JSON list of C-alpha atoms in Angstrom, two decimals:
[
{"chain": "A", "resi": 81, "resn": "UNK", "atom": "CA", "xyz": [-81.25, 84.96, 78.79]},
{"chain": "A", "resi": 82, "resn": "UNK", "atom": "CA", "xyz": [-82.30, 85.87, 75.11]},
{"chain": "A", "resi": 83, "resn": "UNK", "atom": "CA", "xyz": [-86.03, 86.94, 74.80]},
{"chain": "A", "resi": 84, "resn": "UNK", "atom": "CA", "xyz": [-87.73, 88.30, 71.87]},
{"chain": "A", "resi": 85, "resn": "UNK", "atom": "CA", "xyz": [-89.86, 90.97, 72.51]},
{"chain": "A", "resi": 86, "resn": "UNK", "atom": "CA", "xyz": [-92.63, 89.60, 69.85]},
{"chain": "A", "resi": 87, "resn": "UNK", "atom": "CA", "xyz": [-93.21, 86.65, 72.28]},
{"chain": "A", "resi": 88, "resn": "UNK", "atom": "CA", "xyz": [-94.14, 88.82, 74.79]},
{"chain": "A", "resi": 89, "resn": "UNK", "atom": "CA", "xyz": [-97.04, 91.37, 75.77]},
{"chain": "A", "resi": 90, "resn": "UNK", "atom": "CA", "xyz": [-96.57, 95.06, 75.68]},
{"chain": "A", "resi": 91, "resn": "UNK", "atom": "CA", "xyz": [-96.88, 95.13, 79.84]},
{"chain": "A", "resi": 92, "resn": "UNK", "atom": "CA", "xyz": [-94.10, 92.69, 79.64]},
{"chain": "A", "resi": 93, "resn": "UNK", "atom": "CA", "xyz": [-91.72, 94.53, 77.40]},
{"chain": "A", "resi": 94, "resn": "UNK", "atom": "CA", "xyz": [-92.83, 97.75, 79.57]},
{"chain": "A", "resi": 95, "resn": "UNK", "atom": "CA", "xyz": [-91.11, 96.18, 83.06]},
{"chain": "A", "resi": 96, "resn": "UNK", "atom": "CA", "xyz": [-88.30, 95.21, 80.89]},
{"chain": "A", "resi": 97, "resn": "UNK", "atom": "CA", "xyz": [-87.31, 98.74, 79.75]},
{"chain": "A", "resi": 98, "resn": "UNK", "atom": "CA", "xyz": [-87.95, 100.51, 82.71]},
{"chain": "A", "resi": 99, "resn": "UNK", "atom": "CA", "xyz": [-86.07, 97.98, 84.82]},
{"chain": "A", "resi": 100, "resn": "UNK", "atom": "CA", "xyz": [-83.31, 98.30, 82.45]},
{"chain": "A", "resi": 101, "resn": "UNK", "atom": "CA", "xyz": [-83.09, 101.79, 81.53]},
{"chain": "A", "resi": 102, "resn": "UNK", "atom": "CA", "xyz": [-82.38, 103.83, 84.79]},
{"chain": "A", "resi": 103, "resn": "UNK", "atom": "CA", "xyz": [-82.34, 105.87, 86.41]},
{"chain": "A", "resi": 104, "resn": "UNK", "atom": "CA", "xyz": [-84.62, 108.25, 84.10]},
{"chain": "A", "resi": 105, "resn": "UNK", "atom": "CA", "xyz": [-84.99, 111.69, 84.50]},
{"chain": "A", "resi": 106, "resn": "UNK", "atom": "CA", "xyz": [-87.80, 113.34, 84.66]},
{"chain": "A", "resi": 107, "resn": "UNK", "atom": "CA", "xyz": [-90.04, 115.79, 82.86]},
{"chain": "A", "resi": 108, "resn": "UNK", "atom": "CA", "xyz": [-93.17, 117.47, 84.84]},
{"chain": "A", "resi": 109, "resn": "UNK", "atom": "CA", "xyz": [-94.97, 118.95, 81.18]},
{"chain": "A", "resi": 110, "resn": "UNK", "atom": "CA", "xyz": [-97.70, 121.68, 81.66]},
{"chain": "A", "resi": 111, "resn": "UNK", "atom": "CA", "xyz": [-99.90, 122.03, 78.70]},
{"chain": "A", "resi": 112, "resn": "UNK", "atom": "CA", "xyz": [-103.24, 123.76, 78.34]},
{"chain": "A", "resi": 113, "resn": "UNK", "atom": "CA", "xyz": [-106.28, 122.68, 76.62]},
{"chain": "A", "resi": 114, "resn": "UNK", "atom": "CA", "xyz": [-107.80, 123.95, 73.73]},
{"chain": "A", "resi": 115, "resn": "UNK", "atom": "CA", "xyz": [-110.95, 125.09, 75.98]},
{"chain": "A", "resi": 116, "resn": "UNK", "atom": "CA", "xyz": [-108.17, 126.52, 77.97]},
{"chain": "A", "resi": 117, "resn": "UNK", "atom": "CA", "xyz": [-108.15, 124.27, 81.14]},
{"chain": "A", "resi": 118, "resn": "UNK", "atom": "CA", "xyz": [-104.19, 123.42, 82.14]},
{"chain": "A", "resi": 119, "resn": "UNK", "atom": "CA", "xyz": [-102.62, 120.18, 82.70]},
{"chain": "A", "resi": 120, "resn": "UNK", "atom": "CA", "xyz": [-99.47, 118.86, 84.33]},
{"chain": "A", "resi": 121, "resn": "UNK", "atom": "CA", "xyz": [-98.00, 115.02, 84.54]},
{"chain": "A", "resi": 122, "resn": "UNK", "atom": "CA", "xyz": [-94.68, 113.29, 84.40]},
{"chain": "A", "resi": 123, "resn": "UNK", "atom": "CA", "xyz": [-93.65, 111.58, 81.90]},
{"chain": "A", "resi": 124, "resn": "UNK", "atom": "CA", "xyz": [-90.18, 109.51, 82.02]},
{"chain": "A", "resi": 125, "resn": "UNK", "atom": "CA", "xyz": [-89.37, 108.33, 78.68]},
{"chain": "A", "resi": 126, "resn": "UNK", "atom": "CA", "xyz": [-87.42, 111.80, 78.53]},
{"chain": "A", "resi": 127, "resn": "UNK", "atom": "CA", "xyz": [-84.17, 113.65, 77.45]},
{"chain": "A", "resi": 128, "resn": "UNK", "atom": "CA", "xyz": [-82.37, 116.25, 75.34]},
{"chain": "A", "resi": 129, "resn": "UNK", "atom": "CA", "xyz": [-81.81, 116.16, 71.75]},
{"chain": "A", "resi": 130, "resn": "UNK", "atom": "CA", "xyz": [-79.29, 118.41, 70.81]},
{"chain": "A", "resi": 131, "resn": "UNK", "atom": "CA", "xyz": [-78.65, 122.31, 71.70]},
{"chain": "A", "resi": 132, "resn": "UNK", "atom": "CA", "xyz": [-78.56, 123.90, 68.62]},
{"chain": "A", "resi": 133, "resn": "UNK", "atom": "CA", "xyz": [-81.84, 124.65, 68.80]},
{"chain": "A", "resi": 134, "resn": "UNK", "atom": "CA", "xyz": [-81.71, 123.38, 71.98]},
{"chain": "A", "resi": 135, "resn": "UNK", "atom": "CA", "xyz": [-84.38, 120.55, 71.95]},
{"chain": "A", "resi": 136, "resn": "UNK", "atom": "CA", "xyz": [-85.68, 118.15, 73.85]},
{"chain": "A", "resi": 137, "resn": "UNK", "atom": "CA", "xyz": [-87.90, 115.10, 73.94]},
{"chain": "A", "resi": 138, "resn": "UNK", "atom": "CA", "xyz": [-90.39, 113.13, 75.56]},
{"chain": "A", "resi": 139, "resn": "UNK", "atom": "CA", "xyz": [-92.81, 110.04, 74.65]},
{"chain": "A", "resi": 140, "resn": "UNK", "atom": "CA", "xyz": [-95.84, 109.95, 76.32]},
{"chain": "A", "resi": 141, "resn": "UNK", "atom": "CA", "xyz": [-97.59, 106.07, 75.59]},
{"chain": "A", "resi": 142, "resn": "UNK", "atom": "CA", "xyz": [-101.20, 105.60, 75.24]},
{"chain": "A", "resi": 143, "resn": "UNK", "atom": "CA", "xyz": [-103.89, 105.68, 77.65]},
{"chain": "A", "resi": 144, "resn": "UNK", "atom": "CA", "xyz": [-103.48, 102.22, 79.57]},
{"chain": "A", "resi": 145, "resn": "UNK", "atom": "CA", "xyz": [-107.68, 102.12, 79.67]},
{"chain": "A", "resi": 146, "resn": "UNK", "atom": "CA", "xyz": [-108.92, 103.21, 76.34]},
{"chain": "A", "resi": 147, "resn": "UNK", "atom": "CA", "xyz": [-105.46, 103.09, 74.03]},
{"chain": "A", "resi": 148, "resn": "UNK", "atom": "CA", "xyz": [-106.20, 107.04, 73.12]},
{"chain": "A", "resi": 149, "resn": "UNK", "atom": "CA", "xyz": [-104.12, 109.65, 73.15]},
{"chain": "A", "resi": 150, "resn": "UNK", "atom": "CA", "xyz": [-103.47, 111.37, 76.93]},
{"chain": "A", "resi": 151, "resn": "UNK", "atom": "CA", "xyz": [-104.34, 114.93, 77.31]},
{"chain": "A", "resi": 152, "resn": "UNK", "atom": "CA", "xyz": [-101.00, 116.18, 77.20]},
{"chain": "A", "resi": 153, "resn": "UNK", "atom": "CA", "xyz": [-100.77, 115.09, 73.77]},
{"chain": "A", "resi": 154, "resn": "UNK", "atom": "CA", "xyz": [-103.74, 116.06, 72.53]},
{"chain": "A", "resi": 155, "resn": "UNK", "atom": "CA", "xyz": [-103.09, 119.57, 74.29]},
{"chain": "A", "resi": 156, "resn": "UNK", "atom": "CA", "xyz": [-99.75, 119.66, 72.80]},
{"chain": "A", "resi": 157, "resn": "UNK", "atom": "CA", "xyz": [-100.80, 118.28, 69.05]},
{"chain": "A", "resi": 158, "resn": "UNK", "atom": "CA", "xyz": [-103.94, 121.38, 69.53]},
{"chain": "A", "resi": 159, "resn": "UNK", "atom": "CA", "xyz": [-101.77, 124.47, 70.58]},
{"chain": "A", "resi": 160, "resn": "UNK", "atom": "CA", "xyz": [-97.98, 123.51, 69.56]},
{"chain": "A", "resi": 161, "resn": "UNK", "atom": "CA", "xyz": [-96.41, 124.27, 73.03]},
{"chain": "A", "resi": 162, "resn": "UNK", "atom": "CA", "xyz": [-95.55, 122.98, 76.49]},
{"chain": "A", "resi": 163, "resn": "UNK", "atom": "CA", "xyz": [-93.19, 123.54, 79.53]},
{"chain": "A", "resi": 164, "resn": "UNK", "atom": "CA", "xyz": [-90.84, 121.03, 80.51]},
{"chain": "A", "resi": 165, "resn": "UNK", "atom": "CA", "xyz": [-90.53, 121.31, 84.17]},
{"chain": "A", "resi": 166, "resn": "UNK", "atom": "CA", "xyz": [-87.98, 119.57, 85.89]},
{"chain": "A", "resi": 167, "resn": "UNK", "atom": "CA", "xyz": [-88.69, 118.52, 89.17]},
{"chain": "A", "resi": 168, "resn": "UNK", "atom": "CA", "xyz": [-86.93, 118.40, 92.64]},
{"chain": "A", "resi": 169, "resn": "UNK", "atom": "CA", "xyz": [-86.99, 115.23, 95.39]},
{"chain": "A", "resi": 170, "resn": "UNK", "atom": "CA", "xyz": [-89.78, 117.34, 97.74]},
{"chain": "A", "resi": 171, "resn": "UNK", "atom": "CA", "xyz": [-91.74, 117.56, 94.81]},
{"chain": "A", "resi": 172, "resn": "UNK", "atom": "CA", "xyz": [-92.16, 113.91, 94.54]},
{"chain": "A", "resi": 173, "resn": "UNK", "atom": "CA", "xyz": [-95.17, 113.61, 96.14]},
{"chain": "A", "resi": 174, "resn": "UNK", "atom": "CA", "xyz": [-97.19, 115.85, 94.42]},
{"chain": "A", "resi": 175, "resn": "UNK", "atom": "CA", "xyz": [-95.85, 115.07, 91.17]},
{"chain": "A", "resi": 176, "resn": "UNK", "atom": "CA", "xyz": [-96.80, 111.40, 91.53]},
{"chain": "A", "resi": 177, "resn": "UNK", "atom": "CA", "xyz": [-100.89, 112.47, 92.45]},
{"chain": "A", "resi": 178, "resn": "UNK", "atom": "CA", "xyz": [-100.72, 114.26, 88.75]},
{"chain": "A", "resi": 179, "resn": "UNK", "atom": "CA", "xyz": [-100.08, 110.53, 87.53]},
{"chain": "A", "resi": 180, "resn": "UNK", "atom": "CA", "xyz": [-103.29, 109.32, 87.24]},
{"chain": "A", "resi": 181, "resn": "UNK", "atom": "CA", "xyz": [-105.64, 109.68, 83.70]},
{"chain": "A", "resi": 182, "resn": "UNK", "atom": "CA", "xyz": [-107.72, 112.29, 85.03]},
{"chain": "A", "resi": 183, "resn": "UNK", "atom": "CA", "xyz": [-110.66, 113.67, 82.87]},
{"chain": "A", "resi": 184, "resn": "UNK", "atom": "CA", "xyz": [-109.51, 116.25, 80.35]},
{"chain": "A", "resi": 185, "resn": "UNK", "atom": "CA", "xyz": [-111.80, 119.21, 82.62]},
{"chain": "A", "resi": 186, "resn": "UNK", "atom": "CA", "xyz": [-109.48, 118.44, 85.65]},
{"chain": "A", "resi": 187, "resn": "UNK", "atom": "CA", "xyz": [-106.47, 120.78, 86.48]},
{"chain": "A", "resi": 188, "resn": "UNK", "atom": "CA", "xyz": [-104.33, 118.67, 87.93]},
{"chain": "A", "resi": 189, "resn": "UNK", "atom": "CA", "xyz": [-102.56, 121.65, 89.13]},
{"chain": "A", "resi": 190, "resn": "UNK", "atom": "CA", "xyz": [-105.27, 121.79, 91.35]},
{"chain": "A", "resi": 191, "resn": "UNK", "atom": "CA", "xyz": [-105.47, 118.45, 92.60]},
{"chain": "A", "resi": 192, "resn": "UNK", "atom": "CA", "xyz": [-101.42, 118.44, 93.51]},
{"chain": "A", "resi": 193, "resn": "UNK", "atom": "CA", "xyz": [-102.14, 121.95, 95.38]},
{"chain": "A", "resi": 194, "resn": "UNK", "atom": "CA", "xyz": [-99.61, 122.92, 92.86]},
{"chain": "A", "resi": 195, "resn": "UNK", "atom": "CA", "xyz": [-98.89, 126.47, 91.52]},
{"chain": "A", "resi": 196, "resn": "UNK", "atom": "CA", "xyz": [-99.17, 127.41, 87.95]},
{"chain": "A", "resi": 197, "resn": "UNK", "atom": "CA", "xyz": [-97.80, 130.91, 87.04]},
{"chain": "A", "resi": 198, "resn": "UNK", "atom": "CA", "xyz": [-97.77, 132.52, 83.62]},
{"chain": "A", "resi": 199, "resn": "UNK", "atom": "CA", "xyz": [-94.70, 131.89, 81.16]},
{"chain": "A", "resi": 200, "resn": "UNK", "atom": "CA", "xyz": [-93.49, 134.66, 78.96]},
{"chain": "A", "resi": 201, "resn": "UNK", "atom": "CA", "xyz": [-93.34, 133.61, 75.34]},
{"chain": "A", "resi": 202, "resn": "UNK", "atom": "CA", "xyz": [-96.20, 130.65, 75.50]},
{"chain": "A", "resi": 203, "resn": "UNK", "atom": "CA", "xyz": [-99.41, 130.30, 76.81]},
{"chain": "A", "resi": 204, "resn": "UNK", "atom": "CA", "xyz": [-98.88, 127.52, 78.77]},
{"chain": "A", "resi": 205, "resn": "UNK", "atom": "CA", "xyz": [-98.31, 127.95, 82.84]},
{"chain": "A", "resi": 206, "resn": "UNK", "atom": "CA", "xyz": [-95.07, 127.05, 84.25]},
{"chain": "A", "resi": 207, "resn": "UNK", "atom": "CA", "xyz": [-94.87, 125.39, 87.52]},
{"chain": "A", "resi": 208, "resn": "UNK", "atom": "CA", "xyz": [-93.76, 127.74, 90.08]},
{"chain": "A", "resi": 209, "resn": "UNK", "atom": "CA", "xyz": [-92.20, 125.50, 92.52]},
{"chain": "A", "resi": 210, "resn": "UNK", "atom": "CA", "xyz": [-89.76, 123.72, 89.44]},
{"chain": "A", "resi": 211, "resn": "UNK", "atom": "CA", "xyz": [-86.66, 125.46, 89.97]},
{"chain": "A", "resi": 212, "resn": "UNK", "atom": "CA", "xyz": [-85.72, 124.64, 86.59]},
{"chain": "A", "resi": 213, "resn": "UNK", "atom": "CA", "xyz": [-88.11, 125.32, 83.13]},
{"chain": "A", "resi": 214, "resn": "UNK", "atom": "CA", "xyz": [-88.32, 125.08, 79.98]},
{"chain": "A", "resi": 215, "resn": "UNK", "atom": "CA", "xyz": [-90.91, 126.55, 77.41]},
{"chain": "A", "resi": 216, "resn": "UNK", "atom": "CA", "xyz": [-91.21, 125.00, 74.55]},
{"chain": "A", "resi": 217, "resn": "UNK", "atom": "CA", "xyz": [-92.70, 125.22, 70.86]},
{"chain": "A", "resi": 218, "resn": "UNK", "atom": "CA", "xyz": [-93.93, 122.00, 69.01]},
{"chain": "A", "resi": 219, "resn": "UNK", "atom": "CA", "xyz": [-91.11, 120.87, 66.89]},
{"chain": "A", "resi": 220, "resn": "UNK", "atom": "CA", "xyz": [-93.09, 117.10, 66.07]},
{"chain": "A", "resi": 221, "resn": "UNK", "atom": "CA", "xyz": [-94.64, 114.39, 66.76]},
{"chain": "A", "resi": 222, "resn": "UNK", "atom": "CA", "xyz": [-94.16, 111.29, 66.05]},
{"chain": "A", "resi": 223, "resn": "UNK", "atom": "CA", "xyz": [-96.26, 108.33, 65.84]},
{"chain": "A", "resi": 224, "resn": "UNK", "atom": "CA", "xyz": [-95.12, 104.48, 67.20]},
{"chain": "A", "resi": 225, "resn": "UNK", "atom": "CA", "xyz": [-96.68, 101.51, 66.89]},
{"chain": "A", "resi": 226, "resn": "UNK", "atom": "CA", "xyz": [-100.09, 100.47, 65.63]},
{"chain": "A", "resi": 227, "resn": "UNK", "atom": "CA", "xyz": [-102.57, 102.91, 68.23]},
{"chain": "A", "resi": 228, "resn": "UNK", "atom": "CA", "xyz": [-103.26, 100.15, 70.62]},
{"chain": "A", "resi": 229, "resn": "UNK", "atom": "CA", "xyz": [-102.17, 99.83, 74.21]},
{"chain": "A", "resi": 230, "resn": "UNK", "atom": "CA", "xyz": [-98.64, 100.33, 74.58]},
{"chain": "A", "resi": 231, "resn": "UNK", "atom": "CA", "xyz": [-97.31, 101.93, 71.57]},
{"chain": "A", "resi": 232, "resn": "UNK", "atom": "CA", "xyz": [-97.31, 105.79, 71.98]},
{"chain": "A", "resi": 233, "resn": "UNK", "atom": "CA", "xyz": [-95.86, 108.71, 70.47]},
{"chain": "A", "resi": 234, "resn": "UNK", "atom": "CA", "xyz": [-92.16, 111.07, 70.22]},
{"chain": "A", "resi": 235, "resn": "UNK", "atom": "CA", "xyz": [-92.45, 114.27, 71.31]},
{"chain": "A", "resi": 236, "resn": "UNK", "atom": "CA", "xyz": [-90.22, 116.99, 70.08]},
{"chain": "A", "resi": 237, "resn": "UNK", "atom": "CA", "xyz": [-89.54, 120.45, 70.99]},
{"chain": "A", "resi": 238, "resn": "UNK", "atom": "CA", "xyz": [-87.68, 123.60, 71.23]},
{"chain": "A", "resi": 239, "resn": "UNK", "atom": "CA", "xyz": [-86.53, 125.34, 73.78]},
{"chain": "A", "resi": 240, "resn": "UNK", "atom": "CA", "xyz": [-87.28, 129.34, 73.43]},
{"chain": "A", "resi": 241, "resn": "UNK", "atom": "CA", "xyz": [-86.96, 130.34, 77.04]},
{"chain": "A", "resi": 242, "resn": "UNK", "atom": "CA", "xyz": [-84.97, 129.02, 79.90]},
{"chain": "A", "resi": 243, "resn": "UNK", "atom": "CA", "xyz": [-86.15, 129.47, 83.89]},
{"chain": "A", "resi": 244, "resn": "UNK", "atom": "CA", "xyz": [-83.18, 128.99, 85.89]},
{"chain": "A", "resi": 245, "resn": "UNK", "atom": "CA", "xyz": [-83.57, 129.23, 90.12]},
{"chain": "A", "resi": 246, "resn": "UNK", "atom": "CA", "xyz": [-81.26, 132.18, 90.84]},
{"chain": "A", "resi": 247, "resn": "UNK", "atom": "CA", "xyz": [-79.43, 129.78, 93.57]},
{"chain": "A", "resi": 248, "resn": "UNK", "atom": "CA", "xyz": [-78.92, 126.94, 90.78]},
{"chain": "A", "resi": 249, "resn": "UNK", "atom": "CA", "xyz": [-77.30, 129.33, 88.50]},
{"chain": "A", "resi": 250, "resn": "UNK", "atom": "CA", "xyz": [-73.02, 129.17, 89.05]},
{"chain": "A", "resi": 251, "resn": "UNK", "atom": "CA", "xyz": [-70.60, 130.37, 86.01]},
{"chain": "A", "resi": 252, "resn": "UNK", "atom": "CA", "xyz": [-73.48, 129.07, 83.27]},
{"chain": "A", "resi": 253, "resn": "UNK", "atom": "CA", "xyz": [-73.85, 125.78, 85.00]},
{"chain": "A", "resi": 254, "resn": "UNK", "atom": "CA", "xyz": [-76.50, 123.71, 87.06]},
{"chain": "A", "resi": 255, "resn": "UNK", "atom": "CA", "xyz": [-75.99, 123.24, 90.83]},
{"chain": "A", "resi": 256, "resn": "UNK", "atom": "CA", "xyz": [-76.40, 119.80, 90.86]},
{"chain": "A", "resi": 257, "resn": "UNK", "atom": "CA", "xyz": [-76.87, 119.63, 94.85]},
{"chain": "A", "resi": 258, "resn": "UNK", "atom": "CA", "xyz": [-78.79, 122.71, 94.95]},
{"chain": "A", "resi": 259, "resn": "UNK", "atom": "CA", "xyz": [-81.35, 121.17, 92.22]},
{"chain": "A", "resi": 260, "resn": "UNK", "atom": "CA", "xyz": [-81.91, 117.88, 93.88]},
{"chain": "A", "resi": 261, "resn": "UNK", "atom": "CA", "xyz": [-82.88, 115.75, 91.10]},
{"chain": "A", "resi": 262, "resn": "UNK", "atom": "CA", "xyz": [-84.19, 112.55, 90.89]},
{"chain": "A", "resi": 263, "resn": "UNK", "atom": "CA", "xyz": [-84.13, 109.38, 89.02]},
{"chain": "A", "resi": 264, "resn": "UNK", "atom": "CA", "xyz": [-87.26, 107.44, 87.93]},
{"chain": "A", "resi": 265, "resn": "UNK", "atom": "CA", "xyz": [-86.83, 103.48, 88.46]},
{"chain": "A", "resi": 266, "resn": "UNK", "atom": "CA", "xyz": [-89.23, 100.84, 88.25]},
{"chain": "A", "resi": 267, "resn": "UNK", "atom": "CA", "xyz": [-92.47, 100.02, 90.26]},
{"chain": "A", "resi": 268, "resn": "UNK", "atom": "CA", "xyz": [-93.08, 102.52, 92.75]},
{"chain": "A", "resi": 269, "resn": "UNK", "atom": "CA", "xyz": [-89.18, 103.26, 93.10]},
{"chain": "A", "resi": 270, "resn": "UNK", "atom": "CA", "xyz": [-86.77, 106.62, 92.75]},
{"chain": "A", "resi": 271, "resn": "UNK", "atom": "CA", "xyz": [-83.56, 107.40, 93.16]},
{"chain": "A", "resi": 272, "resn": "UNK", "atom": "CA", "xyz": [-81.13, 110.54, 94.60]},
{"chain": "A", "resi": 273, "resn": "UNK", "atom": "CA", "xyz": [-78.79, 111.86, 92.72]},
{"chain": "A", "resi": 274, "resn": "UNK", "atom": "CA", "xyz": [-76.60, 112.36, 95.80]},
{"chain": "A", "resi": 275, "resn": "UNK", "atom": "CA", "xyz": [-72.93, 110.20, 94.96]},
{"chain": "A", "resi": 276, "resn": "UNK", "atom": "CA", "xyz": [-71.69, 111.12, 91.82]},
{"chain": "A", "resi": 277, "resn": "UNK", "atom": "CA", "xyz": [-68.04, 110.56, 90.34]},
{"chain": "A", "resi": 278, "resn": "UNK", "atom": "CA", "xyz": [-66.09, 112.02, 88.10]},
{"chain": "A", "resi": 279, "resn": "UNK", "atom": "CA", "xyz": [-64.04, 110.43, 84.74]},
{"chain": "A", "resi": 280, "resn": "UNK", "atom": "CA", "xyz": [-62.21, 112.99, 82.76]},
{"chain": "A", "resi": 281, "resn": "UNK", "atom": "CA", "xyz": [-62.73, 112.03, 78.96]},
{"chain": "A", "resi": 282, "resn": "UNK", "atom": "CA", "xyz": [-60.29, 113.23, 76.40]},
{"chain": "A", "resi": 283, "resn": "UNK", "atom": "CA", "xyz": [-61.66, 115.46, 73.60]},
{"chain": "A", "resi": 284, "resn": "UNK", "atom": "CA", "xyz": [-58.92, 113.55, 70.81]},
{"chain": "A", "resi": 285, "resn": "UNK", "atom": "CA", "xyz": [-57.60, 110.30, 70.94]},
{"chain": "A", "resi": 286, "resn": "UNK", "atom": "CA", "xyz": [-53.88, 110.46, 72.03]}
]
């Protein structure tokens, strides 16, 4: 099947990449407002850049309901950092009630009966029960599209502190079983990262 996105809406194309591009992982970004109130949602459109600085990035669309901006942008765009927090499977369920486009005077942190505690080189709060973190510094952002419903922005950033979970923490790598990530698929649906396999890649072509 050929289909050309320009013949399509924007809700259309939307079920299109997120069916296709999975899983996703996920980034749970704390922010804080200008008038100092915090903030925390997922956002799935996410991944690293490159480590030197180590940066990553994220692309959080416009509001669904009014096309503008969501408060973590705004917050980001108004005091240059954020935390990526990366979240765990029994987080899940509190992550997902942060989803919603709550008024900018609501801490979701708050309505998840999450945990905010302060970082150490940015004002924003990091999310005590991540057992990974990152805090960040505004690197850019990136407009896409024309500001209507549906196009959205590129968020990038750089890494000045890393949290690491003690337990995680083996020989300067990532437990991958002790993290418990998860995947981001479409509609309502995640996945485990439980059966993983492994393909040795040369570094030179023989």
């Amino acid at each position: 099947m050929i289909i050309n996105p320009k013949n399509q809406t924007y809700q259309e194309n939307y079920k299109l990449l997120i069916g296709s591009i999975v899983p996703r992982p996920i980034a749970f970004v704390s922010t804080i407002s200008k008038n100092d109130v915090p903030n925390i949602a997922p956002f799935s459109f996410f991944n690293g850049v490159c480590s030197n600085p180590p940066t990553i990035a994220f692309a959080p669309v416009r509001r669904s309901t009014d096309a503008q901006p969501k408060d973590t942008l705004i917050n980001i765009r108004d005091t240059k950092e954020f935390v990526i927090n990366i979240p765990s499977e029994p987080l899940v369920e509190r992550m997902v009630e942060t989803a919603p486009e709550f008024a900018p005077d609501i801490n979701e942190f708050d309505v998840a009966g999450l945990t905010q505690v302060s970082s150490q080189l940015i004002t924003p709060p990091r999310l005590k029960e991540a057992k990974i973190s990152f805090e960040c510094t505004l690197n850019q952002i990136i407009e896409i599209g024309d500001g209507t419903a549906g196009s959205g922005f590129l968020v990038l950033g750089t890494i000045v502190l890393f949290h690491i979970d003690d337990d995680l923490y083996e020989n300067g790598r990532i437990s991958l079983e002790k993290l418990q990530p998860m995947g981001r698929l479409a509609g309502n649906y995640y996945s485990r990262v439980n059966d993983i396999f492994e393909v040795v890649r040369k570094i030179k072509p023989e």
